[in-house]
Coordinates of C-alpha atoms in Angstrom, one line a residue:
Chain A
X1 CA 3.8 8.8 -14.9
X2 CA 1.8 9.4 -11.5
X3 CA 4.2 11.0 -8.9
X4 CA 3.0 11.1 -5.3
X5 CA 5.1 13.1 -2.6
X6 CA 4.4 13.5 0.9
X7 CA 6.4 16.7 2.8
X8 CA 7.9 16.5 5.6
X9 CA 9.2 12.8 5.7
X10 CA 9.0 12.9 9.4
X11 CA 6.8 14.9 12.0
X12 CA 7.5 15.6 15.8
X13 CA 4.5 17.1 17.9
X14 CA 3.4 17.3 21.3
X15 CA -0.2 14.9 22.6
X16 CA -3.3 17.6 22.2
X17 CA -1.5 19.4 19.0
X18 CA -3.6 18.9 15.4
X19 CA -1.3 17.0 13.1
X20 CA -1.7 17.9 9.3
X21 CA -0.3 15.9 6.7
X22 CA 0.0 16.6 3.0
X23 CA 0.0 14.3 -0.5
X24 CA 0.4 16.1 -3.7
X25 CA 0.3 14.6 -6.8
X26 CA 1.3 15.5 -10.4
X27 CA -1.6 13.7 -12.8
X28 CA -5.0 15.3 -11.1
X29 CA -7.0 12.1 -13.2
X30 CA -7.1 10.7 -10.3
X31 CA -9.9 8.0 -9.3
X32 CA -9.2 7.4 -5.9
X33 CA -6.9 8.4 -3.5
X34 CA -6.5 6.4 0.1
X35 CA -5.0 7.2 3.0
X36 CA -2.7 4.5 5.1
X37 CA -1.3 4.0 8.5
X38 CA 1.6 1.8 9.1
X39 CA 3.6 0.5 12.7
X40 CA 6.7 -0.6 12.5
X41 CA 7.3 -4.3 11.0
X42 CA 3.2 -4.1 10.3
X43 CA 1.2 -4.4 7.4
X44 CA -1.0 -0.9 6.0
X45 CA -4.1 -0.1 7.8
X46 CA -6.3 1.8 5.9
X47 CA -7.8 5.3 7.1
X48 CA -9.6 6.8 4.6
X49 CA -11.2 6.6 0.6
X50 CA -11.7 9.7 -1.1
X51 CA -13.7 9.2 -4.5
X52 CA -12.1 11.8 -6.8
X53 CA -15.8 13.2 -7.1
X54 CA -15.4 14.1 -3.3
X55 CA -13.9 17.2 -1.5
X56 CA -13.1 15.4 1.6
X57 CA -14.1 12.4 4.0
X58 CA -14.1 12.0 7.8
X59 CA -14.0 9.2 10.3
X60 CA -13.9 10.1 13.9
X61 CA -10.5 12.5 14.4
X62 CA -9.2 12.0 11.2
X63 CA -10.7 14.4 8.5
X64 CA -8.8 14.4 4.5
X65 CA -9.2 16.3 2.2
X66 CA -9.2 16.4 -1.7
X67 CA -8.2 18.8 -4.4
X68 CA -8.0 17.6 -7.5
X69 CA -7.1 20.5 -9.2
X70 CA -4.0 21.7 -7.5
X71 CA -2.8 17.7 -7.0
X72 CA -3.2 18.0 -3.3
X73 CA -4.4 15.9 -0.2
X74 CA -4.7 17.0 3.3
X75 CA -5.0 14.5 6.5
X76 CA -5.7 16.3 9.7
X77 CA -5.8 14.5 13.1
X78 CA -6.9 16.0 15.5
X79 CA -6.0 16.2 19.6
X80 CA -3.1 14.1 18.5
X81 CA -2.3 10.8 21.3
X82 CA 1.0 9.0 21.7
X83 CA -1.0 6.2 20.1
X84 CA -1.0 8.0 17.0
X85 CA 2.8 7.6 16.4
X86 CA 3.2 6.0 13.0
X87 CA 3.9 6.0 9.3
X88 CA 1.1 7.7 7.5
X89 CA 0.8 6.7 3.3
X90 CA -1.0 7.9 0.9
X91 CA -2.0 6.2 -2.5
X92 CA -3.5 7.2 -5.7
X93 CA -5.3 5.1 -8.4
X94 CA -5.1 7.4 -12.0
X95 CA -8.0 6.8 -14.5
X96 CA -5.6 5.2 -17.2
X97 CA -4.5 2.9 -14.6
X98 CA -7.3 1.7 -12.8
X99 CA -7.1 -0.5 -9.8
X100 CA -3.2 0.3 -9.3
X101 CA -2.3 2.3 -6.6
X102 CA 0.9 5.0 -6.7
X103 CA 2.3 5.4 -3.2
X104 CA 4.1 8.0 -1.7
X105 CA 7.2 7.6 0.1
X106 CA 5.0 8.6 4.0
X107 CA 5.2 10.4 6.6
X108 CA 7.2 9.1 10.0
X109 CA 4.9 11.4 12.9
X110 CA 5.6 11.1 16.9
X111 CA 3.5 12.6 19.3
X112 CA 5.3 13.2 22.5
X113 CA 3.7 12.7 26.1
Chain B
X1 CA -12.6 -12.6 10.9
X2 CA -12.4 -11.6 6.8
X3 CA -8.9 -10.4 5.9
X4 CA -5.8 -11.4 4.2
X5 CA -3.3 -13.7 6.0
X6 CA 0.2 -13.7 4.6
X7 CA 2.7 -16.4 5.4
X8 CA 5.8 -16.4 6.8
X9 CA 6.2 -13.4 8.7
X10 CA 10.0 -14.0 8.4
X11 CA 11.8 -15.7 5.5
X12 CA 15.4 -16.3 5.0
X13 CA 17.1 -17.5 1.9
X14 CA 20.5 -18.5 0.6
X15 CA 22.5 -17.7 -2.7
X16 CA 20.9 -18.9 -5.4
X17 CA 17.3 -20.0 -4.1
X18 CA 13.6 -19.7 -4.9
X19 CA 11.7 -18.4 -2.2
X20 CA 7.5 -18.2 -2.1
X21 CA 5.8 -16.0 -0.2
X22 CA 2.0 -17.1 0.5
X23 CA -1.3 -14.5 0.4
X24 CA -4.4 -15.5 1.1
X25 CA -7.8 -13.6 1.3
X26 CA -11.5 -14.1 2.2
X27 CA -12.9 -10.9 1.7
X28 CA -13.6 -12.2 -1.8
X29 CA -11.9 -9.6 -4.2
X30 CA -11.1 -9.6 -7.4
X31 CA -8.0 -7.7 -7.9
X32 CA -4.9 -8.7 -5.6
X33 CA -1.1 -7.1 -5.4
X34 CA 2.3 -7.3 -4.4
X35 CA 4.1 -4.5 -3.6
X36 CA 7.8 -4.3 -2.3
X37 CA 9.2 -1.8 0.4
X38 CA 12.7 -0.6 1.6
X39 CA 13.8 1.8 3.9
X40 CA 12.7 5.4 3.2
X41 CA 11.2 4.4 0.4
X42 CA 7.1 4.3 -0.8
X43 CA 5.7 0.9 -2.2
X44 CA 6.7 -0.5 -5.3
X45 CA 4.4 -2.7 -7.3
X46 CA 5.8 -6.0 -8.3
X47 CA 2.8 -7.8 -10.0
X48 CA -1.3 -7.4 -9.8
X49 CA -4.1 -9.8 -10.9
X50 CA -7.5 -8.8 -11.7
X51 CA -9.3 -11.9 -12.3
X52 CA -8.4 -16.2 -11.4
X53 CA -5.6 -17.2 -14.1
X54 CA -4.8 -13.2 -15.4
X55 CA -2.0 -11.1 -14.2
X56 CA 0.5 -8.7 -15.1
X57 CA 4.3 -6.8 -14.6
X58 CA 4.2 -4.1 -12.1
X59 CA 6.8 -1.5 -11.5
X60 CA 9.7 -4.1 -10.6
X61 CA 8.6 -7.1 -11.7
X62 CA 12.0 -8.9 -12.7
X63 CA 13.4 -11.4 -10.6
X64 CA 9.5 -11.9 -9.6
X65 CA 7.2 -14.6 -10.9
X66 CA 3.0 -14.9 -9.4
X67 CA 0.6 -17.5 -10.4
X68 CA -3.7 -16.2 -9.6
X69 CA -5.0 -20.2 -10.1
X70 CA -7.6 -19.0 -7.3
X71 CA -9.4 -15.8 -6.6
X72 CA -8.6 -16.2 -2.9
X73 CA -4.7 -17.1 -3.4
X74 CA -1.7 -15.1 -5.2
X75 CA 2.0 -16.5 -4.3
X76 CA 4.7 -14.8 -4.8
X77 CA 8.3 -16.2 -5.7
X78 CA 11.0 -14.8 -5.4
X79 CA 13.4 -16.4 -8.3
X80 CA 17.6 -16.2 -8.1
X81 CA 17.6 -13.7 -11.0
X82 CA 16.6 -11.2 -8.3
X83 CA 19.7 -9.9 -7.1
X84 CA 18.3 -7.5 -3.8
X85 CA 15.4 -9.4 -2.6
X86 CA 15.9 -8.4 0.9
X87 CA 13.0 -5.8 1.8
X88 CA 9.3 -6.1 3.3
X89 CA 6.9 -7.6 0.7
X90 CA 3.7 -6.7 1.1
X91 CA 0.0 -8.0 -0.2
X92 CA -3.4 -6.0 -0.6
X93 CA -6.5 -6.9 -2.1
X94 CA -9.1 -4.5 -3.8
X95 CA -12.7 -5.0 -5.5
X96 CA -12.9 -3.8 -8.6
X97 CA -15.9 -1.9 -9.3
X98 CA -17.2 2.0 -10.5
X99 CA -17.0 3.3 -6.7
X100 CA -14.8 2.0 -4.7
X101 CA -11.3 0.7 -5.1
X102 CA -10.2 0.6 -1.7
X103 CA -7.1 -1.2 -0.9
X104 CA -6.6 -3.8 2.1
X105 CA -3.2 -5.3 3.4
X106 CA -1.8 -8.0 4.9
X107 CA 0.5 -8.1 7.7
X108 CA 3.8 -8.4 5.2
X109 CA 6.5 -11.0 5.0
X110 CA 9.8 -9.8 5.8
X111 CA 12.8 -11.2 3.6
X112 CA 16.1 -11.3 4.5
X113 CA 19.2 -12.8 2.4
X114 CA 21.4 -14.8 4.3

């Protein structure tokens, strides 16, 4: 079975700093794998898709990264603001379970004034 | 605005009740899903349908019960056999196709046993 794991549960920096944030996985037949943010008592916005055929995807300050071989995902933000204090997720979809999406527990990050 | 709308934001229930939770979505996906989440803890899937009238058991599916009579619609109830039902239940919706299963969410219903 697909086990996700996201290290360190919870992330202090100061605004301006690069945040990185990691997702490993243990079944690299992935298909998909998404990354989430969540505010407290809020639903999951989503970030990014990475296609398994891709090395990495980028939308504005956020930048992730895929590979598939060693059962790794980055997320890199960079010039971290106050605003992006949150729960970060990330979610894979296997090829023998399509559609389905394994979550990892997230990452709790606060960026100080 | 497209999106899926989830209904109540809060829910209470007694001992011994049913409980639905209501998801609805216009973005016109096939597949939808109901996950679960507790403290510390990732999201658990409880049930997923991928086409009107088709569903089947996630993760933690007992104590659960779904019905997918529309594409746009998937309730959830919550049935008395669950004993913990307090947590944050969440929705999403996905299309189905080669390229591109990317997940959306709702804004979640928050359950609370009283």
């Amino acid at each position: 079975k697909q086990e996700v794991t996201q290290i360190p549960a919870a992330l202090s920096v100061p605004e301006g700093e690069n945040l990185v944030l990691n997702c490993s996985f243990t079944d690299s037949a992935i298909y998909n794998l998404q990354w989430f943010r969540q505010d407290p008592g809020k639903g999951l916005t989503s970030l990014l898709l990475i296609q398994s055929s891709q090395r990495e995807q980028t939308s504005g300050r956020l930048n992730a990264s895929l590979d598939k071989s060693s059962g790794r995902s980055t997320l890199y933000i960079a010039a971290s603001q106050p605003g992006d204090s949150a729960t970060y997720l990330c979610a894979v979809t296997t090829t023998d379970s399509w559609g389905k999406f394994q979550f990892g527990a997230g990452t709790q990050v606060v960026v100080t004034p | 605005d497209g999106g899926i709308t989830q209904s109540p934001k809060y829910l209470f229930r007694k001992e011994g009740q049913n409980v639905t939770l209501s998801c609805e979505q216009n973005l016109n996906h096939d597949a939808m899903y109901w996950y679960r989440q507790d403290p510390g803890q990732g999201l658990r899937l409880i049930y997923y349908s991928q086409i009107v009238n088709d569903f089947q058991k996630g993760d933690i599916a007992e104590g659960y019960s779904v019905s997918r009579e529309k594409k746009e619609s998937f309730p959830l109830t919550v049935t008395s056999a669950q004993k913990n039902p307090t947590a944050f239940y969440l929705c999403a919706s996905s299309i189905l196709s080669a390229l591109n299963t990317e997940a959306f969410f709702g804004q979640g219903t928050r359950l609370t046993v009283v």
